[in-house]
Short mmCIF file of C-alpha atoms in Angstrom, two decimals:
data_model
loop_
_atom_site.label_atom_id
_atom_site.label_comp_id
_atom_site.label_asym_id
_atom_site.label_seq_id
_atom_site.Cartn_x
_atom_site.Cartn_y
_atom_site.Cartn_z
CA MET A 1 84.63 212.01 38.82
CA ARG A 2 83.16 208.75 39.78
CA ALA A 3 86.52 208.45 42.01
CA VAL A 4 85.23 211.67 43.31
CA MET A 5 81.97 210.36 44.00
CA TYR A 6 83.05 207.57 45.76
CA LEU A 7 85.03 209.32 48.46
CA VAL A 8 82.88 211.97 49.30
CA LYS A 9 80.36 208.42 49.68
CA ARG A 10 83.46 207.15 51.76
CA ASN A 11 83.74 210.02 54.09
CA ILE A 12 80.06 210.33 54.93
CA LEU A 13 79.93 206.40 56.09
CA ILE A 14 82.63 206.78 58.03
CA PHE A 15 81.69 209.75 60.05
CA MET A 16 77.86 208.21 59.96
CA ARG A 17 79.52 204.43 61.47
CA ASP A 18 80.35 206.22 64.11
CA ARG A 19 77.67 206.78 66.19
CA GLY A 20 79.48 208.44 69.04
CA THR A 21 80.31 211.28 67.17
CA VAL A 22 76.95 211.60 65.20
CA ILE A 23 75.11 211.67 68.58
CA SER A 24 78.02 213.89 70.31
CA SER A 25 77.22 216.39 67.44
CA VAL A 26 73.84 216.60 67.66
CA LEU A 27 73.71 216.77 71.35
CA SER A 28 76.14 219.40 71.31
CA MET A 29 73.63 221.38 69.09
CA LEU A 30 70.63 220.35 71.20
CA ILE A 31 72.41 221.44 74.61
CA SER A 32 73.61 224.56 73.35
CA LEU A 33 70.43 225.88 71.92
CA GLY A 34 68.79 224.74 75.53
CA LEU A 35 71.61 226.84 77.55
CA MET A 36 71.13 229.74 75.48
CA ILE A 37 67.76 230.31 75.23
CA LEU A 38 67.45 229.61 79.43
CA PHE A 39 70.29 231.49 80.46
CA LEU A 40 71.68 233.99 78.39
CA GLY A 41 68.40 234.85 76.67
CA ASN A 42 66.83 236.35 80.00
CA MET A 43 69.77 238.67 80.21
CA ASN A 44 68.87 240.32 76.58
CA VAL A 45 65.14 240.20 77.18
CA GLU A 46 65.74 242.84 80.13
CA ASP A 47 67.70 244.83 78.18
CA ILE A 48 65.26 244.94 75.43
CA VAL A 49 62.30 245.67 77.85
CA TYR A 50 64.15 248.30 79.40
CA ALA A 51 65.17 249.92 75.80
CA LEU A 52 61.74 249.84 75.08
CA GLU A 53 60.47 251.33 78.67
CA LYS A 54 62.94 254.37 77.78
CA LEU A 55 61.08 254.96 74.79
CA GLY A 56 58.60 256.53 76.37
CA GLY A 57 55.29 256.56 74.98
CA SER A 58 52.21 254.32 75.81
CA ARG A 59 53.47 250.61 76.14
CA ASP A 60 52.39 247.36 77.39
CA THR A 61 55.34 245.83 79.23
CA ALA A 62 53.59 242.70 80.01
CA ALA A 63 53.34 242.39 75.76
CA ASP A 64 56.63 243.89 75.47
CA ARG A 65 58.46 241.29 77.34
CA THR A 66 56.70 238.59 75.57
CA ASN A 67 57.69 239.73 72.77
CA ALA A 68 61.38 240.41 73.47
CA GLU A 69 61.64 236.57 74.62
CA TYR A 70 60.37 235.44 71.20
CA LEU A 71 62.74 237.79 69.46
CA ILE A 72 65.67 236.71 71.39
CA THR A 73 64.70 233.03 70.93
CA MET A 74 65.02 233.40 67.14
CA TRP A 75 68.37 235.47 67.43
CA THR A 76 69.15 232.40 69.46
CA ILE A 77 68.25 229.82 67.14
CA ALA A 78 70.27 231.51 64.13
CA GLY A 79 73.51 232.08 66.12
CA ILE A 80 73.23 228.36 66.93
CA LEU A 81 72.88 227.26 63.51
CA LEU A 82 75.93 229.72 62.71
CA SER A 83 77.77 228.18 65.19
CA ASN A 84 76.78 224.10 63.74
CA THR A 85 78.29 225.18 60.58
CA VAL A 86 81.65 225.90 61.77
CA THR A 87 81.98 222.78 64.30
CA VAL A 88 80.24 219.97 62.27
CA THR A 89 82.24 220.91 59.23
CA ILE A 90 85.22 221.02 60.80
CA THR A 91 84.61 217.69 62.85
CA ALA A 92 83.71 216.41 59.50
CA VAL A 93 87.02 217.27 57.64
CA GLY A 94 89.18 215.32 60.29
CA SER A 95 88.22 212.06 58.27
CA MET A 96 91.26 213.47 56.26
CA ILE A 97 93.61 213.82 59.42
CA GLU A 98 92.91 210.17 60.30
CA ASP A 99 93.30 208.91 56.66
CA GLU A 100 96.86 210.37 56.62
CA VAL A 101 97.83 209.20 60.17
CA SER A 102 96.88 205.65 58.73
CA MET A 103 98.39 206.52 55.41
CA ARG A 104 95.58 206.31 53.30
CA LEU A 105 95.88 209.52 51.92
CA ALA A 106 99.12 208.78 50.61
CA SER A 107 97.26 205.78 48.97
CA PHE A 108 94.91 208.24 47.50
CA TYR A 109 97.91 210.77 46.55
CA VAL A 110 98.92 207.98 44.04
CA THR A 111 95.96 207.38 42.21
CA PRO A 112 95.06 208.98 38.99
CA VAL A 113 92.55 211.27 40.82
CA LYS A 114 93.77 214.85 40.79
CA ARG A 115 94.62 216.92 43.89
CA LEU A 116 91.35 219.30 43.16
CA GLY A 117 89.73 215.70 43.08
CA ILE A 118 90.41 214.50 46.65
CA ALA A 119 90.12 218.34 47.95
CA PHE A 120 86.71 218.48 46.47
CA GLY A 121 86.11 214.65 48.08
CA TYR A 122 86.81 215.65 51.63
CA VAL A 123 85.17 219.30 51.13
CA PHE A 124 81.87 218.50 50.15
CA SER A 125 81.84 215.18 52.37
CA ALA A 126 82.12 217.67 54.84
CA TRP A 127 79.60 219.92 53.99
CA CYS A 128 76.69 217.45 53.36
CA ILE A 129 77.43 216.09 56.85
CA ALA A 130 76.78 219.79 58.12
CA VAL A 131 74.11 220.54 56.27
CA LEU A 132 72.23 217.48 56.98
CA LEU A 133 73.16 218.01 60.95
CA CYS A 134 72.13 221.55 61.54
CA VAL A 135 68.71 220.71 59.42
CA ILE A 136 67.89 218.34 62.12
CA THR A 137 68.78 221.11 64.50
CA MET A 138 66.62 223.59 62.00
CA ALA A 139 63.84 220.88 62.75
CA ALA A 140 64.38 220.72 66.88
CA SER A 141 64.27 224.12 66.52
CA GLN A 142 60.84 224.92 64.73
CA GLY A 143 59.57 221.81 67.43
CA TYR A 144 60.65 223.96 69.78
CA LEU A 145 59.06 227.28 68.83
CA ALA A 146 55.67 224.88 68.25
CA ALA A 147 55.54 223.14 71.61
CA ALA A 148 56.34 226.53 73.55
CA GLY A 149 53.22 228.15 71.30
CA LEU A 150 55.18 230.24 69.59
CA ALA A 151 55.05 231.56 65.76
CA ALA A 152 57.25 229.05 63.88
CA LEU A 153 59.30 230.39 60.27
CA GLY A 154 57.63 230.31 57.78
CA GLY A 155 58.30 228.28 54.49
CA THR A 156 60.19 230.92 52.25
CA ALA A 157 62.39 231.96 55.62
CA GLN A 158 62.99 227.98 56.03
CA LEU A 159 64.24 228.02 52.22
CA LYS A 160 66.20 230.89 52.67
CA LEU A 161 67.98 229.86 56.52
CA PHE A 162 68.58 226.49 54.51
CA GLY A 163 70.44 228.33 51.73
CA MET A 164 72.26 230.09 54.11
CA ILE A 165 73.73 226.67 55.95
CA ALA A 166 74.94 225.82 52.78
CA LEU A 167 76.62 228.18 52.00
CA ASN A 168 78.52 228.85 55.24
CA ALA A 169 78.77 224.85 55.52
CA PHE A 170 80.70 225.41 52.14
CA VAL A 171 82.90 228.27 53.48
CA TYR A 172 84.42 226.43 56.64
CA ALA A 173 84.83 223.27 54.83
CA ALA A 174 86.95 224.65 52.28
CA ILE A 175 88.84 226.45 55.39
CA GLY A 176 89.20 223.28 57.73
CA TYR A 177 90.48 221.46 54.14
CA LEU A 178 93.30 224.20 54.52
CA ILE A 179 94.12 224.06 57.60
CA ALA A 180 93.91 220.09 57.67
CA LEU A 181 96.82 219.97 55.14
CA PHE A 182 98.68 221.27 58.19
CA ILE A 183 98.14 219.29 60.71
CA HIS A 184 99.55 215.57 60.95
CA SER A 185 97.61 214.25 64.28
CA VAL A 186 94.65 213.24 65.34
CA GLY A 187 95.31 214.69 69.08
CA ALA A 188 95.86 218.43 67.53
CA TRP A 189 93.14 218.68 65.32
CA ASN A 190 90.81 217.45 68.21
CA GLY A 191 92.70 220.59 70.53
CA LEU A 192 91.85 222.47 67.48
CA LEU A 193 88.28 221.68 67.63
CA THR A 194 87.96 223.20 71.23
CA ILE A 195 89.53 226.15 69.96
CA VAL A 196 86.76 226.79 67.78
CA GLY A 197 83.86 225.53 69.50
CA THR A 198 85.14 228.25 72.05
CA LEU A 199 85.87 231.25 69.84
CA VAL A 200 83.33 230.65 67.25
CA GLY A 201 80.67 232.09 70.33
CA PHE A 202 82.41 235.12 70.41
CA ALA A 203 83.52 235.60 66.64
CA GLY A 204 79.85 235.25 65.62
CA GLY A 205 78.71 237.57 68.65
CA ILE A 206 76.48 234.86 70.02
CA TYR A 207 77.74 234.64 73.60
CA LEU A 208 78.17 238.53 73.26
CA PRO A 209 76.03 240.87 71.94
CA MET A 210 78.42 243.23 69.87
CA SER A 211 77.41 246.10 72.06
CA VAL A 212 79.04 244.61 75.19
CA MET A 213 82.39 244.41 73.21
CA PRO A 214 85.08 246.60 73.03
CA GLU A 215 85.19 248.62 69.31
CA ARG A 216 88.29 247.70 68.49
CA ILE A 217 87.35 244.09 69.06
CA ALA A 218 84.26 244.45 67.03
CA ASP A 219 85.80 246.33 64.32
CA ILE A 220 87.70 242.88 63.97
CA LEU A 221 85.03 241.04 64.03
CA LYS A 222 83.32 242.33 61.39
CA HIS A 223 86.23 241.14 59.11
CA LEU A 224 85.44 237.43 59.74
CA PRO A 225 83.07 235.59 57.92
CA VAL A 226 81.70 234.19 61.27
CA LEU A 227 80.01 237.13 61.65
CA HIS A 228 78.40 237.83 58.39
CA GLY A 229 77.09 234.29 58.35
CA ALA A 230 75.51 234.56 62.04
CA ALA A 231 74.12 238.24 60.88
CA MET A 232 72.52 236.81 57.15
CA MET A 233 70.61 234.21 59.68
CA ARG A 234 69.64 236.36 62.04
CA VAL A 235 68.35 238.78 59.13
CA VAL A 236 66.11 235.95 58.33
CA CYS A 237 65.18 234.39 61.49
CA THR A 238 64.18 238.19 63.40
CA LYS A 239 62.72 239.60 61.11
CA GLU A 240 59.02 239.52 61.81
CA ALA A 241 59.90 239.39 65.70
CA VAL A 242 61.84 242.55 65.07
CA GLU A 243 58.89 244.20 63.52
CA THR A 244 56.67 243.19 66.18
CA THR A 245 58.74 243.93 69.32
CA PHE A 246 59.37 247.39 67.90
CA ALA A 247 56.26 248.32 66.86
CA GLY A 248 55.25 252.13 67.28
CA ALA A 249 59.24 252.69 67.93
CA PRO A 250 61.40 254.85 65.62
CA ALA A 251 63.18 253.88 63.15
CA GLU A 252 66.22 254.79 64.62
CA ALA A 253 65.78 252.69 67.38
CA VAL A 254 64.84 249.58 65.40
CA GLU A 255 68.86 250.05 63.49
CA ILE A 256 70.32 250.59 66.36
CA PHE A 257 68.90 247.61 67.90
CA ARG A 258 69.71 245.50 64.97
CA GLU A 259 73.65 246.88 65.00
CA LYS A 260 74.22 246.02 68.32
CA MET A 261 72.66 242.55 68.34
CA GLY A 262 74.40 242.05 65.65
CA ILE A 263 71.57 241.62 62.81
CA THR A 264 72.99 244.55 60.96
CA VAL A 265 76.73 244.76 60.26
CA VAL A 266 77.72 248.28 59.90
CA MET A 267 81.02 248.89 58.33
CA GLY A 268 82.25 252.54 56.38
CA ASP A 269 79.19 254.84 55.94
CA GLY A 270 76.52 252.22 56.38
CA PRO A 271 74.65 248.74 57.26
CA VAL A 272 76.68 245.60 54.69
CA PRO A 273 74.33 244.80 52.52
CA PHE A 274 72.73 241.28 52.44
CA ALA A 275 74.18 240.61 48.87
CA ALA A 276 77.25 241.43 49.59
CA GLN A 277 77.52 239.27 52.38
CA ALA A 278 76.83 236.65 50.41
CA GLY A 279 79.14 236.81 48.44
CA TYR A 280 82.01 237.84 50.52
CA LEU A 281 81.00 234.26 51.78
CA PHE A 282 81.06 232.52 48.31
CA THR A 283 84.41 233.99 47.46
CA LEU A 284 86.24 233.48 50.52
CA GLY A 285 85.28 229.76 50.07
CA ALA A 286 86.23 229.25 45.93
CA LEU A 287 89.70 231.26 47.06
CA THR A 288 90.26 228.88 49.96
CA ILE A 289 89.98 225.54 47.65
CA VAL A 290 91.84 226.78 45.18
CA VAL A 291 94.60 228.29 47.61
CA ALA A 292 94.22 224.83 49.42
CA VAL A 293 94.72 222.33 46.44
CA VAL A 294 98.01 224.46 45.30
CA ILE A 295 99.55 223.89 48.61
CA SER A 296 98.58 219.95 48.49
CA ARG A 297 100.25 219.85 44.90
CA ARG A 298 103.64 221.01 46.67
CA LYS A 299 103.58 218.74 49.45
CA ASN A 300 105.46 216.02 49.02
CA LEU A 301 103.64 212.78 49.41
CA TYR A 302 105.00 211.46 52.75
CA ASP A 303 105.68 214.90 54.16
CA ARG A 304 102.26 216.06 54.85
#
């Protein structure tokens, strides 16, 4: 166990010492947050205001717009946090590729440490890094809300959100480790990061709401962990904002909005329960680690 923790500490220090990687990771998260709120947010706000007007009745358009802007801001924050748990985690797993190229990984494999311990070292270090940077992003988003005069998340909601960050980071650390077993160059890994960074925004319904996607594409995305992770975070981030924005609106209209914006994932006869989504993510992460360890045991020490 001591050797495993040494490997975890080593990987974290290597990542943190690379100031360029750390700074670029933090800046990319903050820039993404700002761009999403400033540009894509306005389009979604107009859609909400228009939908509320169509419901009829006596409504205050100015208040609806203000509430809609807050709702979309919270929706965007949830999406960015989910995106970061994917991209930052997989970036951190890249230390394994560097170890392979330098032949350090082969040295680890001939030590008494079991393959499961080595896998845990890379997975847990990537998890720690991702959680830390995502917590920084969450704190920055709360600072933005305070500066804009908007209501920040309460303590309970923040604890729930932290738990979801931890769960999602675990899943993608495991997936990243599994993928790393089949990639043997830093260039290929960097290419993968570019692809993942682009696709995760679409897979999680972050760049485009579920309502504007083709039905077949939406059905495929509902089977991926990215969408469920994003939905869980959106439930917590947007709970009060949805209630305020749609105050006085029919319950059916609220449910339609939740589904179209990927806050609720509907499969089969109804929405997927929150607990089922969490169970699915945890099971996926655990099974991925098991599969990765089995594969690593069957690979030749120098044939990675």
